[in-house]
Coordinates of C-alpha atoms in Angstrom, one line a residue:
M1 CA -10.8 -21.1 5.8
S2 CA -7.6 -19.7 4.4
T3 CA -4.5 -20.6 6.4
R4 CA -1.6 -19.7 4.2
A5 CA 0.9 -17.2 5.6
I6 CA 0.5 -13.6 4.1
S7 CA 4.2 -13.6 3.6
D8 CA 3.9 -16.5 1.3
Y9 CA 2.5 -14.2 -1.5
A10 CA 4.3 -12.1 -4.2
L11 CA 2.6 -9.1 -5.8
L12 CA 1.8 -8.9 -9.5
S13 CA 0.6 -5.5 -10.8
D14 CA -0.1 -3.7 -14.1
C15 CA -0.5 -0.3 -12.4
R16 CA -4.2 -0.6 -12.4
S17 CA -5.1 -3.8 -10.7
A18 CA -3.3 -6.5 -8.5
A19 CA -2.8 -10.2 -8.0
L20 CA -1.2 -12.2 -5.2
V21 CA 0.6 -15.5 -6.2
S22 CA 1.8 -17.9 -3.6
S23 CA 5.2 -19.7 -3.5
D24 CA 3.6 -22.9 -5.0
G25 CA 2.0 -21.1 -8.0
S26 CA -1.4 -20.4 -6.8
V27 CA -3.0 -17.1 -7.7
D28 CA -5.3 -16.6 -4.6
W29 CA -6.2 -12.9 -5.2
L30 CA -7.1 -10.9 -8.3
C31 CA -9.1 -7.8 -8.5
S32 CA -9.6 -6.5 -12.1
P33 CA -9.8 -4.1 -13.8
R34 CA -9.2 -1.9 -10.8
F35 CA -7.5 -2.4 -7.5
D36 CA -10.9 -2.0 -5.8
S37 CA -12.9 -4.2 -8.1
P38 CA -14.6 -7.3 -6.8
A39 CA -12.2 -10.2 -6.6
I40 CA -12.2 -12.9 -9.2
F41 CA -9.9 -15.0 -7.0
A42 CA -10.3 -14.7 -3.3
R43 CA -9.0 -17.8 -1.7
L44 CA -6.8 -15.5 0.3
L45 CA -10.0 -14.8 2.4
D46 CA -11.8 -18.2 1.9
E47 CA -10.8 -21.5 0.7
N48 CA -13.8 -21.7 -1.8
A49 CA -13.5 -18.2 -3.2
G50 CA -11.5 -19.0 -6.3
H51 CA -7.9 -19.6 -7.3
W52 CA -5.6 -20.5 -10.3
S53 CA -2.8 -22.8 -9.7
V54 CA -0.1 -23.8 -11.9
G55 CA 2.7 -26.1 -10.7
P56 CA 4.2 -29.6 -10.6
A57 CA 2.0 -32.5 -9.9
C58 CA 4.7 -34.0 -7.4
P59 CA 6.7 -32.8 -4.4
A60 CA 9.2 -30.0 -5.2
E61 CA 11.9 -27.8 -3.7
I62 CA 10.7 -24.2 -4.3
T63 CA 12.6 -21.0 -4.8
R64 CA 11.5 -17.7 -6.3
R65 CA 12.5 -14.2 -7.0
Y66 CA 11.5 -11.2 -9.0
L67 CA 13.4 -10.8 -12.2
D68 CA 15.9 -8.1 -11.8
D69 CA 14.4 -4.6 -11.6
T70 CA 10.9 -6.0 -12.5
L71 CA 7.6 -7.3 -10.9
V72 CA 7.7 -10.4 -13.0
V73 CA 7.8 -13.3 -10.6
E74 CA 10.0 -16.3 -11.5
T75 CA 9.4 -19.6 -9.4
T76 CA 11.7 -22.5 -9.8
F77 CA 10.3 -26.1 -9.0
R78 CA 13.0 -28.7 -8.5
T79 CA 11.5 -32.2 -8.5
A80 CA 12.9 -35.7 -8.5
T81 CA 12.5 -36.0 -12.3
G82 CA 13.4 -32.5 -13.4
T83 CA 13.2 -28.7 -12.9
A84 CA 10.4 -26.4 -14.2
V85 CA 10.4 -22.5 -14.0
L86 CA 7.2 -20.5 -13.8
R87 CA 6.9 -16.9 -14.6
D88 CA 4.0 -14.8 -13.7
T89 CA 3.0 -11.2 -14.4
L90 CA 0.1 -8.8 -15.0
A91 CA 0.8 -7.6 -18.5
L92 CA 1.6 -3.9 -19.1
G93 CA 0.5 -2.4 -22.4
R94 CA 2.5 -3.3 -25.5
R95 CA 5.8 -1.5 -25.5
E96 CA 4.9 0.6 -22.4
R97 CA 8.0 2.1 -20.8
G98 CA 9.1 4.3 -18.1
H99 CA 6.5 6.5 -16.3
A100 CA 3.8 5.3 -18.6
L101 CA 3.4 1.9 -17.3
G102 CA -0.3 0.8 -16.7
V103 CA -1.6 3.5 -19.2
A104 CA -2.8 0.9 -21.6
S105 CA -3.0 -2.4 -19.6
P106 CA -4.8 -5.2 -21.4
S107 CA -6.2 -6.7 -18.1
A108 CA -4.2 -9.8 -18.8
L109 CA -2.6 -12.2 -16.2
L110 CA 0.2 -14.1 -18.0
R111 CA 1.7 -17.4 -16.8
E112 CA 4.4 -19.4 -18.6
V113 CA 5.9 -22.6 -17.2
S114 CA 9.1 -24.0 -18.8
C115 CA 11.0 -27.3 -18.3
V116 CA 14.6 -26.5 -18.0
E117 CA 15.9 -30.0 -17.0
G118 CA 14.5 -33.6 -17.2
Q119 CA 10.8 -33.8 -17.2
V120 CA 8.0 -32.4 -14.9
P121 CA 4.3 -33.2 -14.7
I122 CA 2.4 -29.8 -14.6
T123 CA -1.1 -29.4 -13.2
V124 CA -3.3 -26.5 -14.1
D125 CA -6.3 -25.7 -11.8
F126 CA -8.5 -22.9 -12.8
A127 CA -11.4 -22.0 -10.5
P128 CA -12.6 -18.5 -10.9
R129 CA -15.2 -17.2 -8.5
P130 CA -16.2 -13.7 -9.4
E131 CA -17.6 -11.1 -6.9
F132 CA -15.7 -12.4 -4.0
G133 CA -16.9 -16.1 -4.6
L134 CA -20.5 -15.4 -5.0
I135 CA -20.5 -16.6 -8.7
R136 CA -19.7 -20.0 -10.1
P137 CA -19.3 -19.2 -13.8
L138 CA -20.3 -21.3 -16.7
M139 CA -17.4 -22.5 -18.7
E140 CA -17.4 -23.0 -22.4
P141 CA -14.5 -24.6 -24.4
V142 CA -13.3 -22.5 -27.3
R143 CA -10.4 -22.7 -29.7
G144 CA -7.3 -22.3 -27.7
G145 CA -8.8 -22.4 -24.3
L146 CA -12.2 -21.6 -22.6
V147 CA -14.5 -18.8 -21.7
A148 CA -16.0 -18.5 -18.3
R149 CA -19.3 -16.3 -17.9
G150 CA -21.2 -15.2 -14.9
G151 CA -21.6 -11.7 -13.4
A152 CA -20.4 -8.5 -15.0
Q153 CA -17.2 -9.9 -16.5
V154 CA -16.3 -12.4 -19.1
L155 CA -13.0 -14.4 -18.4
T156 CA -10.9 -15.9 -21.3
L157 CA -8.4 -18.5 -20.4
S158 CA -5.8 -19.1 -23.1
C159 CA -4.5 -22.7 -22.6
P160 CA -3.0 -24.8 -25.4
V161 CA -3.7 -28.2 -23.8
E162 CA -7.2 -29.8 -23.2
L163 CA -9.1 -28.6 -20.1
H164 CA -11.5 -30.8 -18.3
V165 CA -14.4 -28.8 -16.7
R166 CA -16.3 -30.0 -13.7
D167 CA -18.2 -28.0 -11.1
A168 CA -17.0 -24.6 -12.5
T169 CA -13.5 -25.7 -12.3
A170 CA -11.2 -26.5 -15.2
R171 CA -8.2 -28.8 -14.8
A172 CA -5.4 -30.0 -17.1
T173 CA -2.2 -32.1 -16.5
V174 CA 0.6 -32.2 -19.0
T175 CA 4.3 -33.6 -18.8
L176 CA 6.8 -31.0 -20.0
R177 CA 10.2 -32.2 -21.1
A178 CA 13.3 -30.2 -21.2
G179 CA 12.9 -27.3 -23.7
Q180 CA 9.2 -27.4 -23.7
R181 CA 7.0 -24.6 -22.3
L182 CA 3.3 -24.0 -21.6
G183 CA 2.0 -20.4 -22.0
L184 CA -1.3 -19.4 -20.3
A185 CA -3.2 -16.1 -20.2
L186 CA -6.3 -14.8 -18.4
R187 CA -8.0 -11.8 -19.9
T188 CA -11.0 -10.0 -18.4
G189 CA -13.6 -7.8 -20.0
P190 CA -17.1 -6.5 -19.4
V191 CA -20.0 -8.5 -20.7
W192 CA -21.1 -5.9 -23.0
E193 CA -18.0 -5.8 -25.0
P194 CA -16.8 -8.5 -27.4
T195 CA -15.3 -11.6 -25.7
P196 CA -11.5 -11.2 -25.6
P197 CA -9.9 -13.8 -27.9
C198 CA -7.4 -16.4 -26.8
W199 CA -3.7 -15.7 -27.1
R200 CA -1.4 -18.2 -28.6
P201 CA 1.6 -19.5 -26.3
G202 CA 4.1 -17.5 -28.5
R203 CA 2.2 -14.2 -27.7
V204 CA 2.2 -15.1 -24.0
H205 CA 6.0 -15.5 -24.1
R206 CA 6.6 -12.3 -26.0
R207 CA 4.3 -10.2 -23.7
I208 CA 5.9 -11.5 -20.5
G209 CA 9.3 -10.5 -22.0
D210 CA 7.9 -7.0 -23.1
T211 CA 6.4 -6.5 -19.6
A212 CA 9.8 -7.3 -18.0
R213 CA 11.4 -4.7 -20.3
G214 CA 8.8 -2.2 -19.4
W215 CA 9.5 -2.5 -15.7
R216 CA 13.4 -2.5 -16.2
S217 CA 12.9 0.8 -18.2
W218 CA 11.0 2.4 -15.3
S219 CA 13.7 1.2 -12.9
R220 CA 16.3 2.7 -14.9
E221 CA 14.6 6.0 -15.0
H222 CA 14.3 5.8 -11.2
A223 CA 17.8 4.7 -10.3
R224 CA 19.3 7.9 -9.0
Y225 CA 19.1 7.2 -5.2
Q226 CA 22.7 6.7 -4.1
G227 CA 22.2 6.4 -0.3
P228 CA 22.2 3.4 2.0
W229 CA 20.1 0.3 1.3
R230 CA 19.9 1.2 -2.3
E231 CA 18.4 -2.1 -3.5
L232 CA 15.7 -1.8 -0.7
V233 CA 14.8 1.7 -1.6
G234 CA 14.7 0.9 -5.4
H235 CA 12.5 -2.2 -4.7
S236 CA 10.2 -0.3 -2.5
G237 CA 9.9 2.4 -5.2
R238 CA 8.8 -0.3 -7.5
V239 CA 6.2 -1.5 -5.0
L240 CA 4.9 2.1 -4.8
R241 CA 4.6 2.2 -8.5
A242 CA 2.9 -1.1 -8.5
L243 CA 0.3 0.2 -6.1
T244 CA -0.4 3.2 -8.4
F245 CA -3.5 3.4 -10.4
A246 CA -1.9 4.8 -13.5
P247 CA -4.9 6.5 -15.1
T248 CA -5.2 8.9 -12.1
G249 CA -2.1 8.7 -10.2
A250 CA -3.8 7.5 -7.0
I251 CA -1.7 5.2 -4.7
V252 CA -3.7 2.6 -2.8
A253 CA -2.6 1.9 0.8
A254 CA -2.5 -1.9 -0.1
A255 CA -3.5 -4.4 -2.6
T256 CA -5.9 -6.3 -0.3
T257 CA -8.9 -6.0 2.0
S258 CA -9.6 -7.6 5.5
L259 CA -6.2 -9.1 6.2
P260 CA -6.4 -8.8 9.9
E261 CA -4.4 -6.8 12.5
C262 CA -4.6 -9.7 14.8
V263 CA -5.6 -13.3 13.9
G264 CA -9.2 -13.9 14.6
G265 CA -10.0 -10.4 15.4
E266 CA -12.2 -7.7 14.0
R267 CA -9.6 -5.2 12.8
N268 CA -10.1 -6.0 9.3
W269 CA -10.2 -3.0 7.0
D270 CA -10.3 -2.5 3.2
Y271 CA -7.1 -0.7 2.2
R272 CA -7.6 -0.6 -1.6
Y273 CA -8.1 3.2 -1.4
T274 CA -6.1 6.4 -1.3
W275 CA -5.6 8.3 1.9
V276 CA -4.9 12.0 2.1
R277 CA -3.1 11.2 5.4
D278 CA -0.4 9.4 3.5
A279 CA 0.3 12.4 1.0
S280 CA 3.4 14.2 2.3
L281 CA 5.2 11.1 3.5
T282 CA 4.4 9.5 0.2
L283 CA 5.7 12.4 -1.8
Q284 CA 8.9 12.4 0.3
A285 CA 9.3 8.7 -0.5
L286 CA 8.7 9.2 -4.2
A287 CA 11.3 12.0 -4.2
T288 CA 13.8 9.8 -2.6
A289 CA 13.1 7.2 -5.0
A290 CA 13.4 9.6 -7.9
C291 CA 9.8 9.3 -8.9
E292 CA 9.1 13.0 -10.0
K293 CA 6.4 12.2 -12.5
E294 CA 4.7 10.0 -9.9
E295 CA 4.9 12.7 -7.2
T296 CA 3.1 15.1 -9.6
A297 CA 0.4 12.7 -10.6
F298 CA -0.3 11.7 -7.0
F299 CA -0.7 15.3 -5.8
S300 CA -2.7 16.4 -8.8
F301 CA -5.0 13.3 -8.2
L302 CA -5.5 14.4 -4.4
A303 CA -6.1 18.1 -5.3
G304 CA -8.4 17.2 -8.1
A305 CA -10.4 14.8 -6.0
A306 CA -10.8 17.3 -3.2
A307 CA -11.5 20.2 -5.2
G308 CA -14.9 21.7 -4.6
L309 CA -15.3 19.5 -1.3
L310 CA -13.8 22.2 1.1
D311 CA -16.2 24.8 2.6
R312 CA -17.0 26.1 6.1
D313 CA -19.7 23.5 6.8
T314 CA -18.0 20.3 5.6
D315 CA -15.0 18.3 6.5
L316 CA -12.3 17.6 4.0
P317 CA -12.6 13.9 2.9
I318 CA -9.7 11.9 4.2
M319 CA -9.7 9.2 1.5
Y320 CA -10.9 8.4 -1.9
G321 CA -11.4 5.7 -4.4
V322 CA -8.8 5.3 -7.1
G323 CA -11.0 7.2 -9.5
G324 CA -11.7 10.0 -7.1
E325 CA -14.9 8.5 -5.6
R326 CA -15.7 9.8 -2.2
D327 CA -18.6 7.4 -1.0
L328 CA -16.8 4.5 0.1
S329 CA -19.5 3.0 2.3
E330 CA -18.5 -0.1 4.2
R331 CA -20.3 -3.5 4.1
T332 CA -19.4 -7.1 5.2
L333 CA -19.3 -10.1 3.2
P334 CA -20.9 -12.8 5.5
H335 CA -20.4 -15.7 3.0
L336 CA -16.5 -15.4 3.5
T337 CA -14.8 -16.9 6.6
G338 CA -11.8 -14.6 6.4
W339 CA -8.1 -15.2 6.5
R340 CA -7.7 -17.8 9.3
G341 CA -11.2 -17.2 10.4
S342 CA -10.7 -13.5 10.9
A343 CA -14.2 -12.1 10.3
P344 CA -15.9 -10.0 9.2
V345 CA -14.7 -9.6 5.7
R346 CA -15.3 -5.9 4.8
I347 CA -15.4 -4.2 1.5
G348 CA -15.5 -0.2 1.5
N349 CA -14.2 1.7 4.4
D350 CA -16.5 3.9 6.6
A351 CA -13.4 5.8 7.8
W352 CA -14.2 8.1 4.8
R353 CA -17.0 9.6 7.0
Q354 CA -14.5 10.6 9.8
R355 CA -13.1 14.1 10.5
Q356 CA -9.3 14.1 10.5
L357 CA -7.8 17.5 10.9
D358 CA -4.3 16.3 10.0
V359 CA -5.3 16.2 6.3
Y360 CA -4.8 20.0 5.9
G361 CA -1.2 19.6 7.0
E362 CA -0.7 16.5 4.7
L363 CA -1.9 18.4 1.7
L364 CA 0.0 21.6 2.3
D365 CA 3.1 19.8 3.2
A366 CA 2.8 17.6 0.0
A367 CA 2.4 20.9 -2.0
Y368 CA 5.5 22.3 -0.3
E369 CA 7.5 19.3 -1.5
L370 CA 6.7 20.1 -5.1
S371 CA 7.6 22.9 -7.3
P372 CA 4.9 25.6 -6.8
S373 CA 5.1 26.6 -10.5
R374 CA 3.1 23.4 -11.2
F375 CA 0.0 24.7 -9.4
D376 CA -2.9 25.9 -11.6
P377 CA -5.3 28.5 -10.3
L378 CA -7.9 25.9 -8.9
T379 CA -5.1 24.1 -6.9
R380 CA -3.8 27.5 -5.5
S381 CA -7.4 28.3 -4.5
F382 CA -7.9 24.8 -2.8
L383 CA -4.6 25.2 -0.9
L384 CA -5.6 28.6 0.2
S385 CA -8.9 27.2 1.5
A386 CA -7.1 24.2 3.2
A387 CA -4.8 26.6 5.1
E388 CA -7.7 28.8 6.2
S389 CA -9.6 25.6 7.4
A390 CA -6.7 24.5 9.4
A391 CA -6.5 27.9 11.0
R392 CA -10.2 28.1 11.8
R393 CA -10.6 24.4 13.0
W394 CA -7.4 23.4 14.8
Q395 CA -9.1 23.5 18.3
E396 CA -11.8 21.1 17.3
P397 CA -11.5 17.3 18.3
D398 CA -11.3 14.5 15.6
Q399 CA -10.7 10.9 15.2
G400 CA -7.0 11.3 14.6
M401 CA -4.7 9.6 12.0
W402 CA -5.3 6.1 13.3
E403 CA -9.0 6.5 12.6
I404 CA -10.0 5.4 16.1
R405 CA -13.7 4.5 16.0
G406 CA -14.7 6.1 19.2
P407 CA -15.4 9.7 20.6
S408 CA -13.5 12.5 19.2
R409 CA -10.6 13.7 21.0
H410 CA -7.8 16.4 20.8
F411 CA -5.1 14.3 19.4
L412 CA -1.6 15.8 19.4
H413 CA -0.8 14.6 15.9
S414 CA -3.9 16.4 14.4
K415 CA -2.8 19.6 16.2
L416 CA 0.9 19.1 14.9
M417 CA -0.4 18.7 11.3
C418 CA -2.5 21.9 11.6
W419 CA 0.7 23.6 12.6
V420 CA 2.4 22.0 9.5
A421 CA -0.4 23.4 7.3
L422 CA 0.1 26.9 8.6
D423 CA 3.9 26.7 8.6
R424 CA 3.9 25.5 4.9
A425 CA 1.2 28.0 4.0
V426 CA 3.4 30.9 5.2
A427 CA 6.1 29.6 3.0
L428 CA 3.9 29.2 0.0
A429 CA 2.0 32.5 0.5
P430 CA 3.6 34.3 -2.4
V431 CA 2.6 31.4 -4.7
L432 CA -0.9 31.3 -3.3
G433 CA -1.3 35.0 -3.7
A434 CA -2.0 35.3 0.1
T435 CA 0.7 37.3 1.5
D436 CA -1.9 39.4 3.3
R437 CA -2.9 36.3 5.3
V438 CA 0.6 35.6 6.5
P439 CA 0.3 37.6 9.9
F440 CA -2.9 35.7 10.7
W441 CA -1.4 32.4 9.9
E442 CA 1.8 33.0 11.8
D443 CA -0.1 34.0 14.9
T444 CA -2.3 31.0 14.6
R445 CA 0.7 28.8 14.0
E446 CA 2.2 30.1 17.3
R447 CA -0.9 29.5 19.2
I448 CA -0.8 25.8 17.9
R449 CA 2.9 25.6 18.9
A450 CA 2.1 26.8 22.4
A451 CA -0.7 24.4 22.9
I452 CA 1.5 21.5 21.9
L453 CA 4.4 22.5 24.0
T454 CA 2.3 23.1 27.1
R455 CA -0.5 20.7 26.8
G456 CA 0.9 18.0 24.7
W457 CA 4.2 17.6 26.7
N458 CA 3.7 15.7 30.1
E459 CA 6.7 16.1 32.3
D460 CA 5.7 13.0 34.5
V461 CA 5.6 10.8 31.4
G462 CA 8.7 12.4 30.0
A463 CA 7.2 12.6 26.4
F464 CA 4.7 14.2 24.2
T465 CA 1.4 12.3 24.6
Q466 CA -1.2 10.8 22.3
V467 CA -3.8 13.6 23.1
L468 CA -3.5 17.1 24.7
D469 CA -3.5 16.9 28.6
G470 CA -3.0 13.2 28.2
T471 CA -0.8 10.5 29.8
D472 CA -0.6 7.8 27.1
L473 CA 2.1 7.4 24.5
D474 CA 1.4 7.3 20.8
A475 CA 4.1 6.6 18.0
S476 CA 2.7 9.5 16.0
A477 CA 4.6 11.8 18.5
L478 CA 7.7 10.7 16.6
M479 CA 6.5 12.9 13.8
L480 CA 7.5 16.2 15.8
P481 CA 11.1 16.1 14.5
L482 CA 10.2 14.6 11.2
V483 CA 8.1 17.5 10.1
G484 CA 10.4 20.2 11.6
F485 CA 8.3 21.2 14.6
L486 CA 11.3 20.7 17.0
P487 CA 14.9 19.8 16.2
G488 CA 16.3 16.4 17.0
D489 CA 18.6 17.7 19.7
D490 CA 15.7 19.1 21.7
P491 CA 15.6 17.4 25.1
R492 CA 11.9 16.7 24.9
V493 CA 12.3 15.2 21.5
R494 CA 15.0 12.9 22.7
S495 CA 13.0 12.0 25.8
T496 CA 9.9 11.2 23.7
V497 CA 12.0 9.0 21.3
E498 CA 13.4 7.2 24.2
A499 CA 10.0 6.7 25.7
V500 CA 8.6 5.2 22.5
A501 CA 11.6 3.0 22.1
T502 CA 11.4 1.7 25.6
R503 CA 7.6 1.6 26.3
L504 CA 5.9 1.1 23.0
A505 CA 8.5 -1.4 21.4
D506 CA 8.4 -5.2 21.9
R507 CA 11.1 -7.6 22.6
R508 CA 12.1 -7.6 18.9
G509 CA 12.4 -3.8 18.8
L510 CA 9.2 -3.2 16.8
V511 CA 6.9 -0.4 17.7
L512 CA 3.2 -0.4 18.6
R513 CA 1.1 2.5 17.6
Y514 CA -0.1 3.0 21.2
R515 CA -1.4 0.8 24.1
T516 CA -4.6 2.6 24.9
R517 CA -8.1 1.1 24.4
D518 CA -9.5 2.1 21.1
G519 CA -13.0 0.6 21.1
L520 CA -12.2 -2.6 19.2
T521 CA -11.7 -6.1 20.5
G522 CA -8.5 -7.9 20.3
P523 CA -4.9 -6.7 20.2
E524 CA -3.0 -5.5 17.2
G525 CA 0.4 -6.1 15.9
T526 CA 3.5 -4.0 16.0
F527 CA 3.5 -1.4 13.0
L528 CA 6.4 -1.4 10.6
L529 CA 5.7 2.1 9.7
C530 CA 6.0 3.2 13.4
T531 CA 9.2 1.2 13.7
F532 CA 10.6 3.0 10.6
W533 CA 9.7 6.3 12.1
L534 CA 11.6 5.3 15.3
A535 CA 14.7 4.7 13.0
H536 CA 14.2 7.9 11.3
A537 CA 13.8 9.8 14.6
L538 CA 16.9 8.2 16.1
A539 CA 18.9 9.3 13.2
L540 CA 17.6 12.9 13.6
T541 CA 18.6 12.8 17.3
G542 CA 22.2 11.9 16.5
Q543 CA 21.7 8.1 17.4
T544 CA 22.3 6.9 14.0
G545 CA 23.8 3.6 15.1
R546 CA 20.6 2.8 17.0
G547 CA 18.6 4.1 14.2
E548 CA 20.4 1.7 11.9
R549 CA 19.7 -1.3 14.1
V550 CA 16.0 -0.4 14.3
F551 CA 15.8 0.0 10.5
R552 CA 17.4 -3.4 10.0
A553 CA 15.0 -5.0 12.5
A554 CA 12.0 -3.7 10.6
A555 CA 13.4 -4.5 7.2
S556 CA 14.1 -8.0 8.2
Y557 CA 10.4 -8.6 8.1
A558 CA 10.2 -8.3 4.3
N559 CA 9.4 -11.7 2.8
D560 CA 11.6 -13.5 0.3
V561 CA 10.7 -11.3 -2.5
G562 CA 11.1 -8.0 -0.5
L563 CA 7.4 -7.3 0.4
L564 CA 6.4 -5.7 3.7
A565 CA 3.0 -6.1 5.4
E566 CA 1.5 -3.7 7.7
E567 CA 2.2 -5.3 11.0
V568 CA 4.0 -8.1 12.8
D569 CA 2.3 -10.4 15.3
Q570 CA 3.6 -9.7 18.8
V571 CA 3.4 -13.5 19.6
T572 CA 4.6 -15.2 16.6
G573 CA 6.6 -12.7 14.7
E574 CA 4.5 -13.4 11.5
P575 CA 3.7 -10.4 9.2
I576 CA 0.0 -9.6 9.5
G577 CA -2.4 -7.0 8.0
N578 CA -3.1 -5.8 4.5
F579 CA -0.3 -6.7 2.0
P580 CA 1.9 -5.3 0.7
Q581 CA 1.5 -2.2 2.6
A582 CA 2.5 1.1 0.9
F583 CA 3.1 2.8 4.3
S584 CA 5.6 0.2 5.3
H585 CA 7.5 0.7 2.2
I586 CA 7.2 4.4 2.4
G587 CA 8.7 4.4 6.0
L588 CA 11.6 2.2 4.8
I589 CA 12.4 4.8 2.1
N590 CA 12.3 7.8 4.3
A591 CA 14.2 6.3 7.1
A592 CA 17.0 5.1 4.8
R593 CA 17.3 8.7 3.5
A594 CA 17.3 10.0 7.0
I595 CA 20.0 7.6 8.1
G596 CA 22.1 8.3 5.0
A597 CA 21.7 12.1 5.6
A598 CA 22.9 11.6 9.0
G599 CA 26.3 10.8 7.6
R600 CA 26.9 7.2 8.7
P601 CA 27.0 4.5 6.1
P602 CA 25.2 1.2 6.9
C603 CA 27.3 -1.6 8.3
P604 CA 28.0 -4.4 5.9

């Protein structure tokens, strides 16, 4: 059973796949060549599901950081006899720069450990277990390293020191003295292609440097945000780029699957996919972080993946694989114990089968964020169909944005986003060639508005509620001012914000999604996204000081390398859920912008 804290990991990415490396130098998660590929290392979910550790063979004091403006992790080990520095990265394509990051990734995990003082004994422990631990590969020594075969991929480990293989695990120990370094590389490739050759240590060193320069060039291109918390916003922009599948522009919700929403519970989902639900908030965050090309690529991916899937008899898919796949059927992996015994471990996500009416608003709001001149005829036709679907179907029940796996209901947020769909469609009508539909859209928009104001507002509760004619609170009601449905100074908005802040927040000031039963066992943690929504909404209501304090409370749960999980455990205060979570970083960026726009700089 894996017990290591989720916050102990740092993210590596080549904008196609992802790895997580612990503070003591163990790669416990690697999916390659895509984010949603079967894991080669999955010790994150089971102690016996594979890892690759590089570190001192003696006790050490450990510190780490990302090299400035990069996703190259530098870990420093200070031992009684000397100091060693480990640098880890997933290689970018040679000389990739700027927005092209990830276009030609070589599927190579690079690791270089250097002794900078005294001498340090270093241990290398290489135990790949492809397909989430189902395969124990055969290992064959070759010149400059070894080759591991088993399953659909061939793994080539470049290692300039002798490796001893036993029980599908290769080990080596070497003492490095000041000035010496050890370069290692793991390359993956399909079994039907020639086996990737080993890399020499000098090549590993050069490619790490080239990858760092690639990330820095991207960061320089996206350094135009001048508002508060500039470094946090810039780093969150890099995390979003790192979670982008460069060939299509898709952005995954997180790099992992089945990290639970409560320890030992069943709320364990696969987040290695792209949600339409995230579209408009993602584009707003990308715009704030000056990621114009990423905006266009992400929207183009969503529009292209959904094209041809919208008609009178079908629901618009709510999520896709990074290549545009629709069928994401869910299954469990019973051979894995799960993080801290949190089973089942799931791959795939059956939420793809759900009806979520909010997706129409997300798509049209995302389109509204972009320059309409970029839309081709097929995209315009698709957006027109989405607007018509929102107008036709807004009165139907659905599962809501939180994908509650129970009976369909009339969720307020879904109605709100149908209102958004028609509001943005009216604004885009000239571009869509649909000015004749504006009267109908405007009439339907006002009907939705009336339903939200009369049936969504509960005077006794003093807030807009989770469902029409309901009594329960839901943090998604904070979206009312965020999407422009009501101004921040509306008394009902201020009352709803206050209700969320007092009745859904815990003692740390972090916000739950809701407190209602949702058909699943076990509690869940507070959501960092919802907490950033509260900070954002407070700024819109003129309470910028309070918003700033809520923002700082949420941002404080980033780990030592600035990564945010999905949630925070209500009892222990430990980050939990899939990691790192795009939605949390999106919420941070958008809340920072809103607080800056409110005119009050952050406190020192």
